[in-house]
Tab-separated table of C-alpha atoms in Angstrom:
chain	number	residue	atom	x	y	z
A	23	UNK	CA	-52.459	24.435	-36.776
A	24	UNK	CA	-49.515	26.418	-38.168
A	25	UNK	CA	-47.112	24.519	-35.877
A	26	UNK	CA	-48.510	21.180	-37.087
A	27	UNK	CA	-48.094	22.252	-40.702
A	28	UNK	CA	-44.539	23.369	-40.034
A	29	UNK	CA	-43.620	20.033	-38.419
A	30	UNK	CA	-45.266	18.152	-41.291
A	31	UNK	CA	-43.388	20.312	-43.792
A	32	UNK	CA	-39.957	19.529	-42.264
A	33	UNK	CA	-40.698	15.856	-41.446
A	34	UNK	CA	-38.963	14.525	-44.590
A	35	UNK	CA	-35.716	16.063	-43.257
A	36	UNK	CA	-35.616	13.739	-40.203
A	37	UNK	CA	-34.333	10.640	-42.060
A	38	UNK	CA	-31.466	12.746	-43.402
A	39	UNK	CA	-30.698	13.954	-39.871
A	40	UNK	CA	-30.656	10.351	-38.638
A	41	UNK	CA	-28.253	9.366	-41.402
A	42	UNK	CA	-26.035	12.312	-40.479
A	43	UNK	CA	-25.974	11.417	-36.769
A	44	UNK	CA	-25.264	7.756	-37.578
A	45	UNK	CA	-22.406	8.786	-39.834
A	46	UNK	CA	-21.074	11.121	-37.145
A	47	UNK	CA	-21.113	8.302	-34.583
A	48	UNK	CA	-19.390	5.984	-37.051
A	49	UNK	CA	-16.680	8.576	-37.671
A	50	UNK	CA	-16.178	9.013	-33.894
A	51	UNK	CA	-15.883	5.240	-33.417
A	52	UNK	CA	-13.433	4.878	-36.297
A	53	UNK	CA	-11.397	7.809	-34.974
A	54	UNK	CA	-11.260	6.293	-31.486
A	55	UNK	CA	-10.300	2.857	-32.815
A	56	UNK	CA	-7.624	4.387	-35.022
A	57	UNK	CA	-6.263	6.340	-32.042
A	58	UNK	CA	-6.173	3.153	-29.928
A	59	UNK	CA	-4.459	1.127	-32.653
A	60	UNK	CA	-1.837	3.804	-33.335
A	61	UNK	CA	-1.150	4.211	-29.613
A	62	UNK	CA	-0.832	0.448	-29.201
A	63	UNK	CA	1.493	0.226	-32.191
A	64	UNK	CA	3.736	2.931	-30.697
A	65	UNK	CA	3.760	1.158	-27.320
A	66	UNK	CA	4.643	-2.203	-28.873
A	67	UNK	CA	7.517	-0.585	-30.768
A	68	UNK	CA	8.839	1.175	-27.641
A	69	UNK	CA	8.904	-2.160	-25.779
A	70	UNK	CA	10.260	-4.372	-28.558
A	71	UNK	CA	13.554	-4.883	-26.655
A	72	UNK	CA	11.576	-6.442	-23.779
A	73	UNK	CA	9.888	-9.766	-24.613
A	74	UNK	CA	7.001	-10.828	-22.414
A	75	UNK	CA	3.990	-13.123	-22.119
A	76	UNK	CA	1.469	-13.023	-25.009
A	77	UNK	CA	-1.290	-10.447	-24.494
A	78	UNK	CA	-4.837	-10.252	-25.850
A	79	UNK	CA	-5.258	-7.224	-28.121
A	80	UNK	CA	-8.225	-5.900	-26.087
A	81	UNK	CA	-7.815	-7.330	-22.584
A	82	UNK	CA	-4.043	-7.530	-22.412
A	83	UNK	CA	-2.850	-9.927	-19.683
A	84	UNK	CA	-5.725	-9.147	-17.314
A	85	UNK	CA	-7.641	-12.359	-18.068
A	86	UNK	CA	-4.590	-14.368	-16.983
A	87	UNK	CA	-5.181	-13.268	-13.410
A	88	UNK	CA	-7.876	-15.309	-11.686
A	89	UNK	CA	-8.019	-13.468	-8.341
A	90	UNK	CA	-7.840	-16.837	-6.601
A	91	UNK	CA	-4.594	-16.524	-4.655
A	92	UNK	CA	-2.335	-17.786	-7.468
A	93	UNK	CA	-1.735	-14.531	-9.342
A	94	UNK	CA	1.490	-13.506	-7.586
A	95	UNK	CA	3.001	-16.908	-8.327
A	96	UNK	CA	1.963	-16.655	-11.973
A	97	UNK	CA	3.843	-13.348	-11.986
A	98	UNK	CA	6.900	-15.179	-10.547
A	99	UNK	CA	6.725	-17.745	-13.363
A	100	UNK	CA	6.793	-14.949	-15.918
A	101	UNK	CA	9.702	-13.336	-14.058
A	102	UNK	CA	11.657	-16.599	-14.337
A	103	UNK	CA	10.977	-16.734	-18.084
A	104	UNK	CA	11.823	-13.083	-18.750
A	105	UNK	CA	14.895	-12.027	-16.729
A	106	UNK	CA	15.111	-8.493	-15.358
A	107	UNK	CA	11.837	-7.159	-16.837
A	108	UNK	CA	8.814	-7.903	-19.012
A	109	UNK	CA	5.805	-5.908	-20.295
A	110	UNK	CA	2.338	-6.522	-18.874
A	111	UNK	CA	-0.761	-5.118	-20.563
A	112	UNK	CA	-3.903	-3.724	-18.898
A	113	UNK	CA	-6.185	-3.294	-21.888
A	114	UNK	CA	-5.186	-2.310	-25.451
A	115	UNK	CA	-3.234	0.874	-24.675
A	116	UNK	CA	-1.950	0.589	-21.112
A	117	UNK	CA	1.268	-1.312	-20.573
A	118	UNK	CA	3.762	-1.489	-17.710
A	119	UNK	CA	7.322	-2.700	-17.934
A	120	UNK	CA	7.498	-4.821	-14.778
A	121	UNK	CA	10.978	-5.038	-13.300
A	122	UNK	CA	12.135	-7.638	-10.785
A	123	UNK	CA	15.925	-7.478	-10.544
A	124	UNK	CA	17.941	-5.217	-8.173
A	125	UNK	CA	20.013	-3.678	-10.978
A	126	UNK	CA	16.859	-2.590	-12.786
A	127	UNK	CA	15.153	-1.571	-9.532
A	128	UNK	CA	18.112	0.652	-8.682
A	129	UNK	CA	17.838	2.532	-11.988
A	130	UNK	CA	14.221	3.459	-11.277
A	131	UNK	CA	14.236	4.016	-7.519
A	132	UNK	CA	17.479	6.004	-7.467
A	133	UNK	CA	15.757	8.605	-9.656
A	134	UNK	CA	13.154	11.175	-8.650
A	135	UNK	CA	10.712	10.028	-11.330
A	136	UNK	CA	7.088	10.596	-10.229
A	137	UNK	CA	4.427	8.028	-9.482
A	138	UNK	CA	2.573	7.086	-12.653
A	139	UNK	CA	-0.558	8.918	-13.736
A	140	UNK	CA	-2.582	5.751	-14.345
A	141	UNK	CA	-2.735	3.592	-11.209
A	142	UNK	CA	-2.196	6.431	-8.748
A	143	UNK	CA	-4.820	8.697	-10.306
A	144	UNK	CA	-7.412	6.164	-9.151
A	145	UNK	CA	-6.121	6.561	-5.586
A	146	UNK	CA	-5.945	10.353	-5.718
A	147	UNK	CA	-9.710	10.915	-5.464
A	148	UNK	CA	-9.518	9.145	-2.090
A	149	UNK	CA	-6.284	10.310	-0.451
A	150	UNK	CA	-5.785	13.510	-2.436
A	151	UNK	CA	-2.545	14.868	-3.862
A	152	UNK	CA	-0.466	14.070	-0.788
A	153	UNK	CA	3.063	12.765	-0.404
A	154	UNK	CA	2.219	9.362	-1.894
A	155	UNK	CA	1.063	10.683	-5.278
A	156	UNK	CA	2.325	14.283	-5.605
A	157	UNK	CA	5.307	15.139	-7.787
A	158	UNK	CA	7.829	17.813	-8.765
A	159	UNK	CA	8.083	20.874	-6.527
A	160	UNK	CA	4.948	20.063	-4.558
A	161	UNK	CA	6.393	16.696	-3.541
A	162	UNK	CA	9.759	18.243	-2.600
A	163	UNK	CA	8.050	20.934	-0.516
A	164	UNK	CA	5.768	18.503	1.310
A	165	UNK	CA	8.601	16.051	1.935
A	166	UNK	CA	10.608	18.835	3.623
A	167	UNK	CA	7.630	19.978	5.666
A	168	UNK	CA	6.714	16.463	6.841
A	169	UNK	CA	10.209	15.124	7.595
A	170	UNK	CA	10.339	16.660	11.132
A	171	UNK	CA	7.280	14.552	11.974
A	172	UNK	CA	9.450	11.435	11.807
A	173	UNK	CA	12.411	12.656	13.859
A	174	UNK	CA	13.559	10.252	16.590
A	175	UNK	CA	12.461	12.674	19.312
A	176	UNK	CA	8.931	12.600	17.905
A	177	UNK	CA	8.920	8.805	17.463
A	178	UNK	CA	10.216	7.920	20.945
A	179	UNK	CA	6.954	8.452	22.895
A	180	UNK	CA	5.085	6.400	20.292
A	181	UNK	CA	6.685	3.132	21.438
A	182	UNK	CA	4.705	3.072	24.687
A	183	UNK	CA	1.500	3.949	22.836
A	184	UNK	CA	2.114	1.136	20.350
A	185	UNK	CA	2.673	-1.205	23.299
A	186	UNK	CA	-0.631	-0.155	24.867
A	187	UNK	CA	-2.526	-0.827	21.626
A	188	UNK	CA	-0.799	-4.184	21.195
A	189	UNK	CA	-1.637	-5.214	24.767
A	190	UNK	CA	-5.323	-4.402	24.197
A	191	UNK	CA	-5.318	-6.699	21.161
A	192	UNK	CA	-3.515	-9.461	23.051
A	193	UNK	CA	-6.013	-9.195	25.902
A	194	UNK	CA	-8.788	-9.733	23.365
A	195	UNK	CA	-7.006	-12.865	22.160
A	196	UNK	CA	-7.317	-14.655	25.500
A	197	UNK	CA	-10.564	-16.270	24.410
A	198	UNK	CA	-8.780	-17.857	21.433
A	199	UNK	CA	-5.893	-19.071	23.600
A	200	UNK	CA	-8.350	-20.789	25.920
A	201	UNK	CA	-10.462	-22.293	23.126
A	202	UNK	CA	-7.471	-23.609	21.132
A	203	UNK	CA	-9.408	-22.874	17.950
A	204	UNK	CA	-8.053	-21.198	14.832
A	205	UNK	CA	-8.974	-17.539	14.336
A	206	UNK	CA	-8.560	-14.885	11.653
A	207	UNK	CA	-6.069	-12.281	12.811
A	208	UNK	CA	-5.976	-9.656	10.028
A	209	UNK	CA	-9.139	-7.934	11.290
A	210	UNK	CA	-7.781	-7.795	14.844
A	211	UNK	CA	-4.433	-6.429	13.685
A	212	UNK	CA	-6.137	-3.804	11.492
A	213	UNK	CA	-8.084	-2.515	14.487
A	214	UNK	CA	-4.918	-2.499	16.581
A	215	UNK	CA	-2.873	-0.540	13.998
A	216	UNK	CA	-5.737	1.927	13.531
A	217	UNK	CA	-5.911	2.373	17.311
A	218	UNK	CA	-2.136	2.862	17.347
A	219	UNK	CA	-2.003	5.401	14.511
A	220	UNK	CA	-4.829	7.377	16.094
A	221	UNK	CA	-2.946	7.538	19.411
A	222	UNK	CA	0.520	8.183	17.990
A	223	UNK	CA	-0.093	10.490	15.050
A	224	UNK	CA	-3.299	12.222	16.156
A	225	UNK	CA	-3.341	11.921	19.994
A	226	UNK	CA	-6.810	10.439	19.773
A	227	UNK	CA	-8.126	7.513	21.823
A	228	UNK	CA	-10.412	5.796	19.340
A	229	UNK	CA	-11.446	2.788	21.492
A	230	UNK	CA	-11.904	0.952	18.199
A	231	UNK	CA	-10.533	-2.298	19.670
A	232	UNK	CA	-13.008	-2.400	22.530
A	233	UNK	CA	-16.146	-1.245	20.691
A	234	UNK	CA	-18.370	-3.954	19.265
A	235	UNK	CA	-19.006	-4.386	15.540
A	236	UNK	CA	-16.918	-3.693	12.470
A	237	UNK	CA	-15.072	-0.387	12.345
A	238	UNK	CA	-16.569	1.792	9.585
A	239	UNK	CA	-13.242	3.320	8.554
A	240	UNK	CA	-11.486	-0.054	8.170
A	241	UNK	CA	-14.463	-1.416	6.234
A	242	UNK	CA	-14.291	1.626	3.925
A	243	UNK	CA	-10.536	1.155	3.373
A	244	UNK	CA	-11.095	-2.505	2.419
A	245	UNK	CA	-13.796	-1.459	-0.040
A	246	UNK	CA	-11.691	1.315	-1.559
A	247	UNK	CA	-8.586	-0.836	-2.076
A	248	UNK	CA	-10.654	-3.602	-3.692
A	249	UNK	CA	-12.442	-1.180	-6.027
A	250	UNK	CA	-9.204	0.578	-7.038
A	251	UNK	CA	-7.701	-2.794	-7.940
A	252	UNK	CA	-10.850	-3.715	-9.895
A	253	UNK	CA	-10.728	-0.418	-11.770
A	254	UNK	CA	-7.159	-1.088	-12.896
A	255	UNK	CA	-8.115	-4.537	-14.215
A	256	UNK	CA	-11.335	-3.594	-16.040
A	257	UNK	CA	-10.505	-1.596	-19.184
A	258	UNK	CA	-13.844	0.336	-19.490
A	259	UNK	CA	-13.406	1.512	-15.881
A	260	UNK	CA	-10.284	3.417	-16.944
A	261	UNK	CA	-12.792	6.025	-18.110
A	262	UNK	CA	-13.819	8.356	-15.282
A	263	UNK	CA	-17.313	8.753	-16.774
A	264	UNK	CA	-18.025	5.031	-17.145
A	265	UNK	CA	-16.716	4.249	-13.653
A	266	UNK	CA	-18.675	7.148	-12.150
A	267	UNK	CA	-21.942	5.872	-13.680
A	268	UNK	CA	-21.324	2.243	-12.726
A	269	UNK	CA	-22.533	0.486	-9.523
A	270	UNK	CA	-18.880	0.112	-8.529
A	271	UNK	CA	-18.406	3.863	-8.897
A	272	UNK	CA	-21.353	4.421	-6.553
A	273	UNK	CA	-19.824	2.062	-3.979
A	274	UNK	CA	-16.484	3.835	-4.319
A	275	UNK	CA	-17.972	7.275	-3.642
A	276	UNK	CA	-19.897	5.936	-0.671
A	277	UNK	CA	-16.736	4.393	0.818
A	278	UNK	CA	-14.481	7.404	0.356
A	279	UNK	CA	-17.078	9.653	1.989
A	280	UNK	CA	-16.837	7.425	5.070
A	281	UNK	CA	-13.023	7.538	4.972
A	282	UNK	CA	-12.951	11.316	4.466
A	283	UNK	CA	-15.425	11.978	7.249
A	284	UNK	CA	-13.206	10.005	9.629
A	285	UNK	CA	-10.065	12.036	8.887
A	286	UNK	CA	-11.995	15.297	8.605
A	287	UNK	CA	-13.306	14.815	12.142
A	288	UNK	CA	-9.755	14.247	13.425
A	289	UNK	CA	-8.535	17.498	11.838
A	290	UNK	CA	-11.495	19.554	13.070
A	291	UNK	CA	-11.055	18.407	16.662
A	292	UNK	CA	-7.347	19.241	16.663
A	293	UNK	CA	-7.831	22.674	15.092
A	294	UNK	CA	-10.407	23.457	17.735
A	295	UNK	CA	-8.046	22.316	20.490
A	296	UNK	CA	-5.156	24.409	19.138
A	297	UNK	CA	-7.068	27.634	18.479
A	298	UNK	CA	-5.192	29.484	21.203
A	299	UNK	CA	-1.743	27.987	20.492
A	300	UNK	CA	0.744	29.708	18.185
A	301	UNK	CA	4.004	27.865	18.894
A	302	UNK	CA	4.993	24.192	18.896
A	303	UNK	CA	7.242	24.790	21.907
A	304	UNK	CA	4.284	25.690	24.102
A	305	UNK	CA	2.456	22.515	23.043
A	306	UNK	CA	5.554	20.401	23.671
A	307	UNK	CA	5.775	21.779	27.201
A	308	UNK	CA	2.332	20.261	27.893
A	309	UNK	CA	2.554	16.935	26.010
A	310	UNK	CA	4.502	15.089	23.312
A	311	UNK	CA	4.235	16.413	19.765
A	312	UNK	CA	2.444	14.258	17.227
A	313	UNK	CA	2.284	14.115	13.436
A	314	UNK	CA	-0.780	16.353	13.230
A	315	UNK	CA	0.832	19.061	15.397
A	316	UNK	CA	3.772	19.204	13.022
A	317	UNK	CA	1.498	19.295	9.969
A	318	UNK	CA	-0.516	22.195	11.359
A	319	UNK	CA	2.550	24.251	12.311
A	320	UNK	CA	4.768	23.319	9.332
A	321	UNK	CA	6.146	26.342	7.449
A	322	UNK	CA	8.394	26.579	4.397
A	323	UNK	CA	11.129	29.158	3.747
A	324	UNK	CA	8.435	31.696	2.844
A	325	UNK	CA	6.580	31.010	6.109
A	326	UNK	CA	3.759	29.392	4.164
A	327	UNK	CA	2.031	26.360	5.696
A	328	UNK	CA	-0.113	23.635	4.195
A	329	UNK	CA	-3.467	24.596	2.702
A	330	UNK	CA	-6.599	22.930	4.103
A	331	UNK	CA	-6.733	20.725	1.007
A	332	UNK	CA	-3.080	19.682	1.402
A	333	UNK	CA	-3.577	19.056	5.107
A	334	UNK	CA	-6.541	16.768	4.398
A	335	UNK	CA	-4.538	14.905	1.754
A	336	UNK	CA	-1.565	14.282	4.060
A	337	UNK	CA	-3.787	13.128	6.921
A	338	UNK	CA	-5.705	10.785	4.591
A	339	UNK	CA	-2.414	9.457	3.227
A	340	UNK	CA	-0.817	8.841	6.621
A	341	UNK	CA	-4.005	7.394	8.101
A	342	UNK	CA	-4.126	4.818	5.286
A	343	UNK	CA	-0.388	4.194	4.921
A	344	UNK	CA	0.190	4.185	8.669
A	345	UNK	CA	-2.376	1.538	9.506
A	346	UNK	CA	-3.096	-0.609	6.435
A	347	UNK	CA	0.476	-1.388	5.374
A	348	UNK	CA	1.561	-2.155	8.946
A	349	UNK	CA	-1.491	-4.364	9.529
A	350	UNK	CA	-0.534	-6.395	6.452
A	351	UNK	CA	3.093	-6.596	7.586
A	352	UNK	CA	2.273	-7.633	11.169
A	353	UNK	CA	-0.336	-10.204	10.103
A	354	UNK	CA	2.007	-11.996	7.725
A	355	UNK	CA	4.887	-11.796	10.227
A	356	UNK	CA	2.808	-13.565	12.880
A	357	UNK	CA	1.629	-16.125	10.337
A	358	UNK	CA	5.187	-16.709	9.140
A	359	UNK	CA	6.496	-17.245	12.675
A	360	UNK	CA	3.613	-19.635	13.375
A	361	UNK	CA	4.842	-21.691	10.416
A	362	UNK	CA	8.431	-21.748	11.746
A	363	UNK	CA	8.296	-22.663	15.456
A	364	UNK	CA	12.062	-23.156	15.728
A	365	UNK	CA	12.710	-19.517	14.764
A	366	UNK	CA	9.751	-18.385	16.857
A	367	UNK	CA	11.340	-19.954	19.945
A	368	UNK	CA	14.690	-18.254	19.314
A	369	UNK	CA	12.862	-14.914	18.992
A	370	UNK	CA	10.896	-15.519	22.187
A	371	UNK	CA	14.022	-16.368	24.178
A	372	UNK	CA	15.706	-13.197	22.930
A	373	UNK	CA	12.636	-11.049	23.678
A	374	UNK	CA	12.202	-12.393	27.209
A	375	UNK	CA	15.861	-11.719	27.922
A	376	UNK	CA	15.584	-8.160	26.545
A	377	UNK	CA	12.362	-7.254	28.412
A	378	UNK	CA	13.398	-8.861	31.732
A	379	UNK	CA	9.860	-9.433	32.917
A	380	UNK	CA	8.349	-6.159	31.636
A	381	UNK	CA	5.050	-6.441	29.765
A	382	UNK	CA	5.746	-3.387	27.608
A	383	UNK	CA	8.366	-2.206	25.103
A	384	UNK	CA	10.394	0.972	25.481
A	385	UNK	CA	12.530	2.874	22.985
A	386	UNK	CA	15.754	1.413	24.386
A	387	UNK	CA	14.453	-2.155	23.924
A	388	UNK	CA	14.070	-1.870	20.146
A	389	UNK	CA	17.778	-2.507	19.492
A	390	UNK	CA	18.030	-5.430	21.941
A	391	UNK	CA	16.299	-7.959	19.678
A	392	UNK	CA	18.579	-8.424	16.611
A	393	UNK	CA	17.507	-11.997	15.799
A	394	UNK	CA	13.829	-11.033	15.992
A	395	UNK	CA	14.576	-8.085	13.703
A	396	UNK	CA	16.191	-10.442	11.179
A	397	UNK	CA	13.095	-12.661	11.306
A	398	UNK	CA	10.868	-9.621	10.738
A	399	UNK	CA	12.938	-8.647	7.698
A	400	UNK	CA	12.793	-12.170	6.312
A	401	UNK	CA	8.989	-12.070	6.686
A	402	UNK	CA	8.920	-8.729	4.863
A	403	UNK	CA	11.029	-10.284	2.109
A	404	UNK	CA	8.590	-13.148	1.589
A	405	UNK	CA	5.436	-11.115	2.234
A	406	UNK	CA	6.115	-7.447	1.372
A	407	UNK	CA	3.202	-5.313	2.657
A	408	UNK	CA	3.270	-3.313	-0.588
A	409	UNK	CA	3.814	-5.955	-3.299
A	410	UNK	CA	4.515	-3.421	-6.049
A	411	UNK	CA	4.786	0.268	-6.916
A	412	UNK	CA	4.927	2.140	-10.208
A	413	UNK	CA	6.558	5.137	-11.840
A	414	UNK	CA	6.135	7.090	-15.058
A	415	UNK	CA	9.466	8.186	-16.464
A	416	UNK	CA	9.784	11.747	-17.735
A	417	UNK	CA	12.950	11.159	-19.766
A	418	UNK	CA	14.476	8.167	-21.577
A	419	UNK	CA	16.144	5.655	-19.255
A	420	UNK	CA	18.862	3.171	-20.206
A	421	UNK	CA	19.323	0.125	-17.989
A	422	UNK	CA	22.668	-1.489	-17.170
A	423	UNK	CA	22.297	-4.054	-19.996
A	424	UNK	CA	21.853	-1.347	-22.630
A	425	UNK	CA	18.104	-1.653	-23.140
A	426	UNK	CA	16.264	1.680	-23.188
A	427	UNK	CA	12.785	2.925	-22.340
A	428	UNK	CA	11.419	6.150	-23.900
A	429	UNK	CA	10.037	9.066	-21.910
A	430	UNK	CA	6.424	8.613	-20.857
A	431	UNK	CA	6.772	4.860	-20.250
A	432	UNK	CA	5.105	3.256	-17.242
A	433	UNK	CA	7.314	1.076	-15.038
A	434	UNK	CA	6.148	-1.320	-12.342
A	435	UNK	CA	8.568	-2.335	-9.585
A	436	UNK	CA	7.585	-5.736	-8.181
A	437	UNK	CA	8.814	-6.032	-4.605
A	438	UNK	CA	7.297	-9.514	-4.435
A	439	UNK	CA	9.224	-10.827	-7.460
A	440	UNK	CA	12.448	-8.938	-6.608
A	441	UNK	CA	12.427	-10.419	-3.101
A	442	UNK	CA	12.018	-13.937	-4.547
A	443	UNK	CA	14.397	-13.573	-7.492
A	444	UNK	CA	16.359	-16.843	-7.616
A	445	UNK	CA	19.375	-15.149	-9.220
A	446	UNK	CA	19.718	-12.963	-6.127
A	447	UNK	CA	18.401	-15.088	-3.272
A	448	UNK	CA	19.484	-18.693	-2.754
A	449	UNK	CA	16.417	-20.907	-2.175
A	450	UNK	CA	14.209	-17.803	-2.384
A	451	UNK	CA	11.028	-19.445	-1.032
A	452	UNK	CA	12.753	-20.796	2.093
A	453	UNK	CA	12.464	-18.879	5.377
A	454	UNK	CA	16.027	-18.048	6.446
A	455	UNK	CA	16.526	-15.000	8.700
A	456	UNK	CA	20.319	-15.417	8.581
A	457	UNK	CA	20.171	-13.787	5.148
A	458	UNK	CA	20.061	-10.548	7.145
A	459	UNK	CA	23.253	-11.043	9.096
A	460	UNK	CA	25.429	-7.964	8.399
A	461	UNK	CA	28.044	-10.029	6.535
A	462	UNK	CA	25.363	-11.467	4.225
A	463	UNK	CA	23.637	-8.126	3.663
A	464	UNK	CA	26.963	-6.578	2.562
A	465	UNK	CA	27.233	-9.112	-0.277
A	466	UNK	CA	23.903	-8.101	-1.835
A	467	UNK	CA	22.684	-5.072	-3.703
A	468	UNK	CA	20.814	-2.725	-1.331
A	469	UNK	CA	18.015	-2.818	-3.928
A	470	UNK	CA	17.494	-6.569	-3.507
A	471	UNK	CA	15.359	-5.894	-0.410
A	472	UNK	CA	13.069	-2.881	-0.707
A	473	UNK	CA	9.916	-3.380	1.417
A	474	UNK	CA	9.820	0.387	2.047
A	475	UNK	CA	10.978	1.325	-1.454
A	476	UNK	CA	14.357	3.104	-1.748
A	477	UNK	CA	15.972	6.274	-3.011
A	478	UNK	CA	14.613	9.816	-2.680
A	479	UNK	CA	10.968	8.652	-2.784
A	480	UNK	CA	11.343	5.955	-0.144
A	481	UNK	CA	8.746	5.554	2.602
A	482	UNK	CA	9.010	8.537	4.939
A	483	UNK	CA	7.415	6.505	7.749
A	484	UNK	CA	9.586	3.381	7.556
A	485	UNK	CA	11.170	3.882	11.009
A	486	UNK	CA	7.695	4.331	12.515
A	487	UNK	CA	6.557	1.152	10.750
A	488	UNK	CA	9.584	-0.948	11.757
A	489	UNK	CA	9.191	0.168	15.370
A	490	UNK	CA	5.576	-0.968	15.379
A	491	UNK	CA	6.457	-4.303	13.754
A	492	UNK	CA	9.059	-4.919	16.470
A	493	UNK	CA	6.793	-3.872	19.330
A	494	UNK	CA	3.823	-5.993	18.275
A	495	UNK	CA	5.908	-9.031	17.355
A	496	UNK	CA	7.832	-8.913	20.637
A	497	UNK	CA	4.808	-8.502	22.913
A	498	UNK	CA	2.863	-11.187	21.024
A	499	UNK	CA	5.642	-13.772	21.259
A	500	UNK	CA	6.254	-12.931	24.917
A	501	UNK	CA	2.643	-13.816	25.693
A	502	UNK	CA	1.543	-16.443	23.167
A	503	UNK	CA	2.895	-19.373	21.244
A	504	UNK	CA	1.770	-19.097	17.619
A	505	UNK	CA	0.672	-22.307	15.864
A	506	UNK	CA	0.070	-22.787	12.149
A	507	UNK	CA	-3.407	-23.789	10.948
A	508	UNK	CA	-2.588	-26.162	8.037
A	509	UNK	CA	-6.234	-26.205	6.908
A	510	UNK	CA	-6.347	-22.436	6.360
A	511	UNK	CA	-3.308	-21.309	4.416
A	512	UNK	CA	-3.567	-17.709	3.165
A	513	UNK	CA	-4.362	-17.103	-0.502
A	514	UNK	CA	-2.328	-13.999	-1.239
A	515	UNK	CA	-3.747	-11.270	-3.442
A	516	UNK	CA	-2.094	-7.987	-4.419
A	517	UNK	CA	-4.221	-4.974	-3.580
A	518	UNK	CA	-2.762	-1.607	-2.579
A	519	UNK	CA	-1.320	-3.766	0.193
A	520	UNK	CA	-0.787	-7.526	0.365
A	521	UNK	CA	-3.932	-9.284	1.562
A	522	UNK	CA	-5.346	-12.793	1.753
A	523	UNK	CA	-8.582	-13.840	0.061
A	524	UNK	CA	-9.499	-16.173	2.904
A	525	UNK	CA	-7.954	-14.186	5.750
A	526	UNK	CA	-4.903	-15.148	7.811
A	527	UNK	CA	-5.595	-17.890	10.348
A	528	UNK	CA	-3.451	-19.134	13.242
A	529	UNK	CA	-3.917	-20.853	16.587
A	530	UNK	CA	-2.409	-19.592	19.821
A	531	UNK	CA	-1.738	-20.853	23.319
A	532	UNK	CA	-0.335	-19.084	26.372
A	533	UNK	CA	3.421	-19.224	26.817
A	534	UNK	CA	4.315	-21.536	29.666
A	535	UNK	CA	6.166	-19.641	32.427
A	536	UNK	CA	9.797	-20.694	32.853
A	537	UNK	CA	10.499	-22.701	35.971
């Protein structure tokens, strides 16, 4: 009874409390809107020297992108209208200065400026604070520790392993050669590059190319890259809380658990196998060293190795970077050569002469196919596996034309637009491998062609990647003639790597033996 009386006594105070809470919410909303408007005003002022396409005050330029395979070419149109660089908005307070000219690219990539804290923070929950996203002293330390993993002596044995993985894929393609029907090759190439990275970097026979069904790790990587791209484009998802509570956040967590469990299993098995080993030399006496060996035994000047967390991050990073980027590169290379049979034939003739009847590639063969290498580079120019990267500058930067960006600015480097910049490349959309003759390369800025980035933060695994591109291209052309499917042209979309909405389709037929 006393409790009831007390509640009744204080009941008139509830309307006042409601008014107070409503007012508090209104103040919070006004404060947030004021913060957003002031931040936007400061951003607009900092970019006033760089004109760009009109942007919606709330959605920025995001609504311009239809996710239908035309977005990269819309970006090229903007690049033609705004030479060197232009701002692109992702919501009301997030803006990137997108650069697409070698002289601007050089200014950014020649520096040690870190990856930006917007786009890459969405990746970090998946691959951790590894070499791709780390910065400052941690990045320098890890780069030094990991560099021995890409020494020529370490890479040499990988060529045969890459050949073995490629041959398994090509064996699986026999049914398509006999049927003469078009088939989607990206999925096959993804399995092959995963098989290859598992063998080369982790000495693990995954059998992923011969097992039935869709590989869980590859499916998880597809899901993660799509959701990260979605999160960048949807302004409310920039909030960790909103994304975490959303259905997309649930899917993201489910996918990265699959990806993490895959790499975690690889690490556990190797640690168990190396429990009794204390020196790399003793391991090398038994077998070739791989990337994981070097990670586990890496020590800095203070004899400190990588923590378990750092080890997981570097394995996650290399597992993703080492298979997904190369699968994109190889798929578009094969598609590109299917579209240009005259260049394909020249490559095949060169490859057959170099291999002299062998059905495998060896280290010494990699430098015997210069025309094929030029064709690979021209494919990478037109279809860069990583279409863009970004940085956040820590100090003001002045470009060669005198325009300046303040510290804290976000900069996007578009490989796709730089590689098709008509002021640098004559007939930029035409396939012409002779662009990469030494005498033609010497006339261009080294920052006109940057499929593996450039400068101190370039791709540490670019030699590994180029070797795999050469091996797979050579063995494929030795065995099959690639034929374009004009009814299924790829619709390119930029994700973490370059993909196609409708897959990448070609036809193949066995190469006729020379009489």
